[in-house]
Amino acid sequence: MKYDPQAIETKWQQTWATNGDFHTDHTSDKPKHYVLEMFPYPSGNIHMGHVRNYSLGDVVARFMRMKGKNVMHPMGWDAFGLPAENAAIKNNIHPAKWTHSNIDNMRTQLSRLGYSFDWRRELATCDKEYYRWEQVFFLKFLEKGLLYRKRQAQNWCPTCNTVLANEQVEDGLCWRCDTVVEQRDLAQWFLRITDYAEELLADLEKLKGGWPDRVISMQENWIGKSIGAEITFTVEDSEETIPVFTTRPDTVFGVSFMSLAPEHPMVEKLIEGKEQADDVRAFVKRITSMDRIERTSDNLEKEGIFTGAYCINPVNGAKVPVYVANFVLVDYGTGAVMAVPAHDQRDFEFARKYDLPLQVVIQPEGEELDPATMTEAISAPGMMVNSGEFTGITNEEGKDKVAVWLQENNCGEKTINYRLRDWNISRQRYWGAPIPVVYCDACGIVPEKEENLPIELPLNVQTREDGRSPLPDTPEFVNCACPKCGLPARRETDTMDTFVESSWYFARYTDAQNHDAPFTPEALEYWAPVDQYIGGVEHAILHLLYARFFTKALRDCGYLTFDEPFANLLTQGMVLMDGSKMSKSKGNVVDPTDMIARYGADTVRLFCLFAAPPERDFEWSETGIDGSYRFVNRIWRLIEELEGELITVAPCSSTADDCTSKEAKGIRLKEHETVKKAGDDIEQRFQFNTAISAVMELVNELYLAKDALKGDEKGRKVLSSAISTVINLMSPFTPHLCEEIWEQLGHKERLVHALWPTYSEEAMVKDVLTVVVQVNGKVRARLEVPASAGKDEVEELAKNDVNVQKHVEGKTIRKVIVIPGKLVNIVAN
């Protein structure tokens, strides 16, 4: 029979679906294992990145089933958001129709790859049965004080016509369309993620060992904890004050000017009545229109303007000029910076540009800093100088002592600051979950009643070509009755950020079809948290941080009982073509559907898994996938060539008594070694490529030994056992091929229900060892020696080898080093 992947794969996919082989529930008495890949946006077609991601997850899911676990492996769709809406506008089709059509297509494509998903748990975030519970969570968060609405400058993408969270701005550009981001003053809804900053940071310790160090570091840096002091500067001739946050209270005696963010609320008060007021306002307008990321760049040219006002340094009474500066951000710290140009490079550049004084207050050991000759700021530790009563102590000691002094004198206190900002979840687009609040002239902002949920997104609207939301111009949606007083009111027309949907979907999967609750405690208690999460490292900050926050917030609202959503994380690399990420715009996309039609799903899966370790990028190549196809056919041919010789036996079932020949002993040894290596590589290291390579070696050994083992009853058993092992070990990678061969081998129970083979330590004990012999560091022989041979015996065998004798002839052996079972090194001259 010729290997026919199309027929074999559709046969077994139908069998698995008909029998519900991947269905699971929380009533099992087996230990659970929850495997989850980051769910896809339904773009219409899967790409090779999808294939790699879900193939990785499928190996883990299938392997854990074989290890006796009750495995949940669900799939769903991240279906709201800008990509669907923009694509629908471009194609003149409603986003709902576009999205559901794409879901149907992608479901078919993923099913064709044979993934072991429990499709009964399927969800789509655009379905009202999903976002209904999201709206419930919104109300609970609002009630608990975790949500608030305020007006402030926001990142605005003029192409997408919506605001972006800080995390969605990359190098000053929109993360979706690469448009330059602007600043607009808008009233928005925010989640208080900063209330959880310390816990989000501290709980990263729980994830060490389970998450990649790189991802943990990225989250630590984004949260950005800074320990320091908040110091209060009084405005001259005023009762107004300007608080500043600094991590260097030890340098406060060196403050020579104050820098305010252009958006700082004190700016207008400081310039009122001043002759430079109009110039300051013009400067503020110009700087606030700049990109926020550019304003924090080390390469930014420092600019500022004097307000005409002064403030008083609380530690020495010095009169300090107040500037507005382009590099200060209003939402970091207090939006004001005490400038110490002698010890901070940004302040140094600013001071030199505007001819402002420098005061050295930290003198590094062995140096004598002179402000007049300094060419850069010096931030090295040292002794405090020119610092009043603190002069003469180390600056590290001074940090604490100055902070204590400030607190005792009511002009400051020790404090902690975070880079993390509250999460803006308002989006001015149509295709998203409606925010369940109304605006009443009599009652103000009123949350919708829970019994009125879901507030459904109207589907009878026409999207606009420019992307602006049609919701504000849809009277049947906007006009409503106030839930509190019953008078006419207006519904919120912003929709929620789609990262809200992906922040809790893992919990919904545990009870996805529940119409009465987002999930039941029993199912959640059994399944959560996710044991193995798999996805791209590009989500290390956005999605993963939001999901961690949401878990903690839902816990505090009584929904969850655990602290972290994902116990273990595997981040996979990209699939490249000609050194670049596959992209339609670059014309370097390989269509998985075409590859499946040419080679079959098993080969496509195998190549994606074998080409490189999961965490690394890998280069797509025709040669590589051809090689995988040849190996799949090699297994198929091996079974064909042994037709009539194989018997129905379990993996690793041959015994030492069956091994009556050198070939039989070698195959049994290799069989058990392969089970151990492949299992360890999958379970402990996620090195799927080396696990596959180990099986390839076993297949090679079987080809070499098969003729010697045929025709003998014991030899046939050894051969059959090893081949059963090959099929078992390959089943997580190439499940269709292996199911077909398993059935051909006469097994009554389907392979999908088989357990991972158990290796024997006894079977891996070698009778003979290969020892390398070196003469003066160069390999001159390889000897087969009894495993029981001692050092002296091995040394004698090495010296008597013909090739070794040739290379020591005429020389005196000075030294012989024997490493038992591995090496003999002879030193001679």
Short mmCIF file of N, CA and C in Angstrom, two decimals, residues 155-306:
data_model
loop_
_atom_site.label_atom_id
_atom_site.label_comp_id
_atom_site.label_asym_id
_atom_site.label_seq_id
_atom_site.Cartn_x
_atom_site.Cartn_y
_atom_site.Cartn_z
N ASN A 155 -3.19 58.58 24.09
CA ASN A 155 -2.60 58.20 22.81
C ASN A 155 -3.74 57.99 21.81
N TRP A 156 -3.65 58.64 20.67
CA TRP A 156 -4.72 58.55 19.67
C TRP A 156 -4.13 58.15 18.32
N CYS A 157 -4.69 57.09 17.73
CA CYS A 157 -4.27 56.69 16.38
C CYS A 157 -5.25 57.28 15.37
N PRO A 158 -4.81 58.21 14.54
CA PRO A 158 -5.72 58.84 13.59
C PRO A 158 -6.18 57.90 12.47
N THR A 159 -5.45 56.83 12.25
CA THR A 159 -5.87 55.86 11.23
C THR A 159 -6.91 54.91 11.78
N CYS A 160 -6.67 54.40 12.99
CA CYS A 160 -7.63 53.47 13.61
C CYS A 160 -8.78 54.21 14.28
N ASN A 161 -8.65 55.54 14.43
CA ASN A 161 -9.70 56.35 15.06
C ASN A 161 -10.08 55.84 16.44
N THR A 162 -9.06 55.59 17.26
CA THR A 162 -9.32 55.15 18.63
C THR A 162 -8.11 55.45 19.50
N VAL A 163 -8.32 55.42 20.82
CA VAL A 163 -7.20 55.59 21.75
C VAL A 163 -6.45 54.27 21.87
N LEU A 164 -5.22 54.37 22.36
CA LEU A 164 -4.38 53.20 22.59
C LEU A 164 -3.82 53.27 24.01
N ALA A 165 -3.74 52.14 24.67
CA ALA A 165 -3.04 52.08 25.95
C ALA A 165 -1.55 52.33 25.70
N ASN A 166 -0.83 52.76 26.74
CA ASN A 166 0.60 53.01 26.57
C ASN A 166 1.32 51.79 26.01
N GLU A 167 0.88 50.61 26.45
CA GLU A 167 1.52 49.37 26.01
C GLU A 167 1.28 49.09 24.53
N GLN A 168 0.29 49.78 23.92
CA GLN A 168 -0.05 49.54 22.52
C GLN A 168 0.62 50.54 21.59
N VAL A 169 1.51 51.35 22.15
CA VAL A 169 2.29 52.30 21.36
C VAL A 169 3.72 51.77 21.32
N GLU A 170 4.22 51.47 20.14
CA GLU A 170 5.56 50.91 19.97
C GLU A 170 6.42 51.86 19.16
N ASP A 171 7.43 52.43 19.83
CA ASP A 171 8.32 53.40 19.17
C ASP A 171 7.54 54.56 18.56
N GLY A 172 6.51 54.99 19.27
CA GLY A 172 5.72 56.13 18.81
C GLY A 172 4.68 55.81 17.77
N LEU A 173 4.53 54.53 17.42
CA LEU A 173 3.61 54.11 16.37
C LEU A 173 2.52 53.21 16.92
N CYS A 174 1.38 53.22 16.27
CA CYS A 174 0.28 52.32 16.62
C CYS A 174 0.73 50.88 16.41
N TRP A 175 0.49 50.03 17.38
CA TRP A 175 0.94 48.64 17.30
C TRP A 175 0.23 47.86 16.20
N ARG A 176 -0.92 48.38 15.73
CA ARG A 176 -1.67 47.68 14.70
C ARG A 176 -1.30 48.14 13.29
N CYS A 177 -1.20 49.46 13.10
CA CYS A 177 -1.07 49.96 11.72
C CYS A 177 0.17 50.81 11.48
N ASP A 178 1.01 51.02 12.51
CA ASP A 178 2.27 51.77 12.38
C ASP A 178 2.07 53.25 12.07
N THR A 179 0.88 53.78 12.36
CA THR A 179 0.65 55.21 12.21
C THR A 179 1.25 55.96 13.40
N VAL A 180 1.77 57.16 13.14
CA VAL A 180 2.31 57.98 14.23
C VAL A 180 1.18 58.34 15.19
N VAL A 181 1.40 58.10 16.46
CA VAL A 181 0.37 58.32 17.48
C VAL A 181 0.36 59.78 17.92
N GLU A 182 -0.86 60.33 18.08
CA GLU A 182 -1.03 61.70 18.54
C GLU A 182 -1.52 61.70 19.99
N GLN A 183 -1.61 62.90 20.57
CA GLN A 183 -2.17 63.06 21.92
C GLN A 183 -3.49 63.82 21.82
N ARG A 184 -4.55 63.26 22.47
CA ARG A 184 -5.84 63.94 22.51
C ARG A 184 -6.39 63.90 23.92
N ASP A 185 -7.07 64.96 24.29
CA ASP A 185 -7.67 65.06 25.62
C ASP A 185 -9.06 64.44 25.57
N LEU A 186 -9.26 63.33 26.27
CA LEU A 186 -10.52 62.59 26.22
C LEU A 186 -10.88 62.06 27.59
N ALA A 187 -12.19 61.88 27.82
CA ALA A 187 -12.67 61.22 29.03
C ALA A 187 -12.73 59.72 28.74
N GLN A 188 -12.07 58.92 29.58
CA GLN A 188 -11.92 57.49 29.33
C GLN A 188 -12.15 56.67 30.60
N TRP A 189 -12.38 55.36 30.39
CA TRP A 189 -12.52 54.43 31.51
C TRP A 189 -11.18 53.74 31.77
N PHE A 190 -10.81 53.67 33.05
CA PHE A 190 -9.53 53.09 33.44
C PHE A 190 -9.73 52.00 34.50
N LEU A 191 -8.97 50.93 34.36
CA LEU A 191 -8.89 49.90 35.40
C LEU A 191 -7.67 50.18 36.26
N ARG A 192 -7.84 50.06 37.57
CA ARG A 192 -6.76 50.39 38.50
C ARG A 192 -5.74 49.25 38.62
N ILE A 193 -5.05 48.99 37.55
CA ILE A 193 -4.03 47.95 37.58
C ILE A 193 -2.89 48.35 38.52
N THR A 194 -2.71 49.67 38.72
CA THR A 194 -1.65 50.13 39.61
C THR A 194 -1.90 49.72 41.06
N ASP A 195 -3.16 49.46 41.43
CA ASP A 195 -3.45 48.98 42.79
C ASP A 195 -2.80 47.62 43.04
N TYR A 196 -2.49 46.92 41.96
CA TYR A 196 -1.93 45.58 42.07
C TYR A 196 -0.45 45.54 41.66
N ALA A 197 0.17 46.72 41.50
CA ALA A 197 1.54 46.76 41.00
C ALA A 197 2.48 45.94 41.87
N GLU A 198 2.40 46.11 43.18
CA GLU A 198 3.32 45.40 44.07
C GLU A 198 3.08 43.90 44.04
N GLU A 199 1.81 43.49 44.02
CA GLU A 199 1.52 42.05 43.97
C GLU A 199 1.92 41.46 42.62
N LEU A 200 1.68 42.19 41.55
CA LEU A 200 2.08 41.72 40.23
C LEU A 200 3.59 41.52 40.17
N LEU A 201 4.32 42.39 40.82
CA LEU A 201 5.77 42.28 40.85
C LEU A 201 6.21 41.13 41.76
N ALA A 202 5.66 41.09 42.97
CA ALA A 202 6.08 40.07 43.94
C ALA A 202 5.75 38.66 43.47
N ASP A 203 4.60 38.49 42.82
CA ASP A 203 4.18 37.15 42.41
C ASP A 203 4.95 36.61 41.22
N LEU A 204 5.79 37.45 40.61
CA LEU A 204 6.68 36.92 39.57
C LEU A 204 7.63 35.88 40.16
N GLU A 205 7.88 35.98 41.47
CA GLU A 205 8.72 34.97 42.13
C GLU A 205 8.09 33.59 42.04
N LYS A 206 6.75 33.54 42.12
CA LYS A 206 6.04 32.26 42.04
C LYS A 206 6.19 31.63 40.65
N LEU A 207 6.45 32.45 39.66
CA LEU A 207 6.49 31.98 38.28
C LEU A 207 7.88 31.59 37.82
N LYS A 208 8.89 31.90 38.62
CA LYS A 208 10.26 31.56 38.25
C LYS A 208 10.41 30.04 38.20
N GLY A 209 11.02 29.57 37.14
CA GLY A 209 11.14 28.14 36.92
C GLY A 209 10.07 27.61 35.99
N GLY A 210 8.91 28.30 35.97
CA GLY A 210 7.81 27.90 35.09
C GLY A 210 7.68 28.82 33.89
N TRP A 211 8.13 30.08 34.04
CA TRP A 211 8.10 31.06 32.96
C TRP A 211 9.52 31.35 32.49
N PRO A 212 9.70 31.71 31.23
CA PRO A 212 11.03 32.09 30.76
C PRO A 212 11.55 33.31 31.52
N ASP A 213 12.84 33.28 31.85
CA ASP A 213 13.45 34.41 32.57
C ASP A 213 13.26 35.71 31.80
N ARG A 214 13.32 35.62 30.48
CA ARG A 214 13.19 36.82 29.64
C ARG A 214 11.84 37.49 29.86
N VAL A 215 10.78 36.71 29.93
CA VAL A 215 9.43 37.26 30.10
C VAL A 215 9.28 37.86 31.49
N ILE A 216 9.81 37.19 32.49
CA ILE A 216 9.75 37.73 33.85
C ILE A 216 10.47 39.07 33.92
N SER A 217 11.63 39.16 33.29
CA SER A 217 12.38 40.43 33.29
C SER A 217 11.60 41.53 32.57
N MET A 218 10.95 41.19 31.46
CA MET A 218 10.17 42.18 30.73
C MET A 218 9.03 42.72 31.59
N GLN A 219 8.39 41.84 32.34
CA GLN A 219 7.30 42.30 33.20
C GLN A 219 7.84 43.14 34.36
N GLU A 220 8.95 42.71 34.94
CA GLU A 220 9.56 43.50 36.02
C GLU A 220 9.89 44.91 35.54
N ASN A 221 10.46 45.00 34.35
CA ASN A 221 10.85 46.31 33.81
C ASN A 221 9.63 47.16 33.50
N TRP A 222 8.56 46.54 33.01
CA TRP A 222 7.38 47.32 32.67
C TRP A 222 6.69 47.84 33.93
N ILE A 223 6.61 47.03 34.96
CA ILE A 223 6.03 47.48 36.23
C ILE A 223 6.90 48.58 36.82
N GLY A 224 8.21 48.41 36.73
CA GLY A 224 9.15 49.50 37.01
C GLY A 224 9.08 50.07 38.41
N LYS A 225 9.34 49.26 39.39
CA LYS A 225 9.31 49.74 40.78
C LYS A 225 10.52 50.60 41.09
N SER A 226 10.27 51.77 41.69
CA SER A 226 11.35 52.66 42.12
C SER A 226 11.11 53.05 43.57
N ILE A 227 12.14 52.88 44.40
CA ILE A 227 12.05 53.24 45.82
C ILE A 227 12.77 54.56 46.02
N GLY A 228 12.10 55.50 46.68
CA GLY A 228 12.72 56.80 46.89
C GLY A 228 11.94 57.63 47.88
N ALA A 229 11.84 58.91 47.56
CA ALA A 229 11.14 59.84 48.46
C ALA A 229 10.33 60.84 47.64
N GLU A 230 9.23 61.28 48.21
CA GLU A 230 8.47 62.39 47.63
C GLU A 230 8.79 63.62 48.45
N ILE A 231 9.27 64.66 47.77
CA ILE A 231 9.73 65.88 48.44
C ILE A 231 8.83 67.04 48.00
N THR A 232 8.45 67.89 48.96
CA THR A 232 7.55 69.01 48.67
C THR A 232 8.33 70.31 48.58
N PHE A 233 8.28 70.94 47.40
CA PHE A 233 8.87 72.26 47.18
C PHE A 233 7.75 73.29 47.21
N THR A 234 7.93 74.36 47.97
CA THR A 234 6.92 75.43 48.06
C THR A 234 7.19 76.48 46.99
N VAL A 235 6.13 76.91 46.30
CA VAL A 235 6.27 77.96 45.29
C VAL A 235 6.52 79.29 46.00
N GLU A 236 7.49 80.05 45.53
CA GLU A 236 7.85 81.33 46.15
C GLU A 236 6.65 82.28 46.19
N ASP A 237 6.49 82.93 47.33
CA ASP A 237 5.42 83.93 47.51
C ASP A 237 4.04 83.32 47.25
N SER A 238 3.87 82.07 47.67
CA SER A 238 2.60 81.38 47.42
C SER A 238 2.43 80.27 48.44
N GLU A 239 1.19 79.82 48.60
CA GLU A 239 0.93 78.66 49.44
C GLU A 239 0.91 77.37 48.59
N GLU A 240 1.08 77.53 47.27
CA GLU A 240 1.09 76.37 46.39
C GLU A 240 2.38 75.57 46.60
N THR A 241 2.27 74.28 46.38
CA THR A 241 3.44 73.41 46.50
C THR A 241 3.59 72.55 45.25
N ILE A 242 4.82 72.09 45.02
CA ILE A 242 5.10 71.17 43.92
C ILE A 242 5.77 69.93 44.51
N PRO A 243 5.06 68.82 44.58
CA PRO A 243 5.69 67.58 45.06
C PRO A 243 6.49 66.93 43.93
N VAL A 244 7.64 66.36 44.27
CA VAL A 244 8.44 65.63 43.29
C VAL A 244 8.78 64.25 43.85
N PHE A 245 8.88 63.28 42.96
CA PHE A 245 9.37 61.96 43.37
C PHE A 245 10.79 61.80 42.87
N THR A 246 11.67 61.28 43.74
CA THR A 246 13.05 61.03 43.35
C THR A 246 13.57 59.75 43.98
N THR A 247 14.38 59.04 43.23
CA THR A 247 15.06 57.88 43.80
C THR A 247 16.38 58.29 44.43
N ARG A 248 16.70 59.59 44.32
CA ARG A 248 17.99 60.08 44.84
C ARG A 248 17.78 61.24 45.81
N PRO A 249 17.13 60.99 46.97
CA PRO A 249 17.01 62.07 47.95
C PRO A 249 18.37 62.54 48.46
N ASP A 250 19.41 61.72 48.30
CA ASP A 250 20.75 62.10 48.73
C ASP A 250 21.32 63.25 47.92
N THR A 251 20.70 63.58 46.79
CA THR A 251 21.22 64.67 45.94
C THR A 251 20.40 65.94 46.07
N VAL A 252 19.46 66.01 47.00
CA VAL A 252 18.52 67.13 47.05
C VAL A 252 19.22 68.47 47.28
N PHE A 253 20.38 68.46 47.92
CA PHE A 253 21.11 69.71 48.14
C PHE A 253 21.70 70.25 46.84
N GLY A 254 21.72 69.41 45.78
CA GLY A 254 22.29 69.84 44.51
C GLY A 254 21.26 70.30 43.50
N VAL A 255 20.00 70.49 43.92
CA VAL A 255 18.95 70.93 42.99
C VAL A 255 19.23 72.36 42.55
N SER A 256 19.29 72.58 41.22
CA SER A 256 19.53 73.94 40.73
C SER A 256 18.39 74.46 39.88
N PHE A 257 17.42 73.61 39.51
CA PHE A 257 16.19 74.06 38.85
C PHE A 257 15.15 72.95 38.97
N MET A 258 13.92 73.30 38.66
CA MET A 258 12.80 72.35 38.69
C MET A 258 12.27 72.20 37.26
N SER A 259 11.97 70.94 36.87
CA SER A 259 11.41 70.69 35.54
C SER A 259 9.99 70.15 35.69
N LEU A 260 9.04 70.76 35.01
CA LEU A 260 7.66 70.30 35.02
C LEU A 260 7.29 69.73 33.66
N ALA A 261 6.42 68.74 33.67
CA ALA A 261 5.85 68.25 32.42
C ALA A 261 4.97 69.34 31.82
N PRO A 262 4.92 69.45 30.50
CA PRO A 262 4.07 70.48 29.88
C PRO A 262 2.61 70.37 30.30
N GLU A 263 2.17 69.14 30.60
CA GLU A 263 0.76 68.94 30.98
C GLU A 263 0.51 69.15 32.47
N HIS A 264 1.55 69.48 33.24
CA HIS A 264 1.40 69.61 34.70
C HIS A 264 0.37 70.69 35.04
N PRO A 265 -0.55 70.39 35.95
CA PRO A 265 -1.62 71.36 36.27
C PRO A 265 -1.10 72.67 36.89
N MET A 266 0.12 72.69 37.39
CA MET A 266 0.65 73.91 38.01
C MET A 266 1.15 74.92 36.98
N VAL A 267 1.33 74.49 35.74
CA VAL A 267 1.95 75.37 34.75
C VAL A 267 1.16 76.67 34.59
N GLU A 268 -0.14 76.56 34.41
CA GLU A 268 -0.96 77.76 34.21
C GLU A 268 -0.92 78.68 35.42
N LYS A 269 -0.91 78.11 36.61
CA LYS A 269 -0.85 78.94 37.82
C LYS A 269 0.48 79.67 37.92
N LEU A 270 1.54 78.99 37.53
CA LEU A 270 2.87 79.59 37.66
C LEU A 270 3.09 80.73 36.67
N ILE A 271 2.48 80.64 35.48
CA ILE A 271 2.75 81.66 34.45
C ILE A 271 1.72 82.78 34.47
N GLU A 272 0.70 82.63 35.32
CA GLU A 272 -0.34 83.66 35.35
C GLU A 272 0.26 85.04 35.67
N GLY A 273 0.02 85.99 34.77
CA GLY A 273 0.51 87.35 34.97
C GLY A 273 1.97 87.55 34.60
N LYS A 274 2.62 86.50 34.15
CA LYS A 274 4.05 86.60 33.79
C LYS A 274 4.17 87.03 32.33
N GLU A 275 5.24 87.75 32.01
CA GLU A 275 5.42 88.27 30.66
C GLU A 275 5.68 87.15 29.64
N GLN A 276 6.20 86.00 30.11
CA GLN A 276 6.49 84.90 29.19
C GLN A 276 5.33 83.91 29.06
N ALA A 277 4.15 84.25 29.59
CA ALA A 277 3.02 83.31 29.62
C ALA A 277 2.67 82.79 28.24
N ASP A 278 2.58 83.65 27.24
CA ASP A 278 2.19 83.21 25.90
C ASP A 278 3.24 82.29 25.28
N ASP A 279 4.52 82.61 25.54
CA ASP A 279 5.59 81.76 25.02
C ASP A 279 5.54 80.37 25.66
N VAL A 280 5.26 80.35 26.95
CA VAL A 280 5.16 79.05 27.64
C VAL A 280 4.00 78.24 27.08
N ARG A 281 2.85 78.90 26.86
CA ARG A 281 1.68 78.19 26.32
C ARG A 281 1.98 77.63 24.93
N ALA A 282 2.69 78.39 24.12
CA ALA A 282 3.04 77.91 22.78
C ALA A 282 3.98 76.70 22.87
N PHE A 283 4.93 76.78 23.80
CA PHE A 283 5.85 75.65 24.01
C PHE A 283 5.07 74.40 24.46
N VAL A 284 4.16 74.59 25.40
CA VAL A 284 3.35 73.47 25.91
C VAL A 284 2.55 72.83 24.78
N LYS A 285 1.95 73.66 23.95
CA LYS A 285 1.14 73.14 22.84
C LYS A 285 2.00 72.32 21.88
N ARG A 286 3.21 72.81 21.59
CA ARG A 286 4.08 72.10 20.66
C ARG A 286 4.56 70.77 21.23
N ILE A 287 4.93 70.78 22.50
CA ILE A 287 5.50 69.56 23.10
C ILE A 287 4.40 68.51 23.34
N THR A 288 3.23 68.93 23.73
CA THR A 288 2.17 67.94 24.00
C THR A 288 1.67 67.26 22.74
N SER A 289 1.98 67.81 21.59
CA SER A 289 1.60 67.15 20.34
C SER A 289 2.65 66.13 19.90
N MET A 290 3.78 66.11 20.60
CA MET A 290 4.84 65.14 20.27
C MET A 290 4.47 63.75 20.75
N ASP A 291 5.14 62.77 20.18
CA ASP A 291 4.97 61.38 20.60
C ASP A 291 5.58 61.19 21.99
N ARG A 292 4.85 60.50 22.83
CA ARG A 292 5.26 60.27 24.21
C ARG A 292 6.55 59.45 24.27
N ILE A 293 6.69 58.46 23.39
CA ILE A 293 7.89 57.62 23.40
C ILE A 293 9.11 58.44 23.02
N GLU A 294 8.93 59.32 22.02
CA GLU A 294 10.04 60.17 21.60
C GLU A 294 10.51 61.06 22.74
N ARG A 295 9.56 61.50 23.56
CA ARG A 295 9.90 62.40 24.66
C ARG A 295 10.72 61.71 25.75
N THR A 296 10.72 60.37 25.77
CA THR A 296 11.51 59.65 26.76
C THR A 296 12.79 59.07 26.18
N SER A 297 13.04 59.34 24.91
CA SER A 297 14.21 58.78 24.24
C SER A 297 15.49 59.44 24.75
N ASP A 298 16.55 58.64 24.87
CA ASP A 298 17.84 59.17 25.29
C ASP A 298 18.41 60.13 24.24
N ASN A 299 17.94 59.98 22.99
CA ASN A 299 18.46 60.81 21.90
C ASN A 299 17.69 62.12 21.74
N LEU A 300 16.64 62.30 22.53
CA LEU A 300 15.85 63.53 22.42
C LEU A 300 16.68 64.75 22.81
N GLU A 301 16.63 65.77 21.96
CA GLU A 301 17.28 67.03 22.34
C GLU A 301 16.46 67.68 23.44
N LYS A 302 17.12 67.97 24.55
CA LYS A 302 16.42 68.52 25.71
C LYS A 302 16.04 69.98 25.45
N GLU A 303 14.74 70.28 25.66
CA GLU A 303 14.24 71.64 25.48
C GLU A 303 13.41 72.04 26.69
N GLY A 304 13.39 73.33 26.94
CA GLY A 304 12.57 73.82 28.05
C GLY A 304 12.33 75.31 27.94
N ILE A 305 11.52 75.82 28.85
CA ILE A 305 11.24 77.26 28.88
C ILE A 305 10.97 77.66 30.33
N PHE A 306 11.52 78.79 30.72
CA PHE A 306 11.38 79.29 32.08
C PHE A 306 9.96 79.84 32.29
#
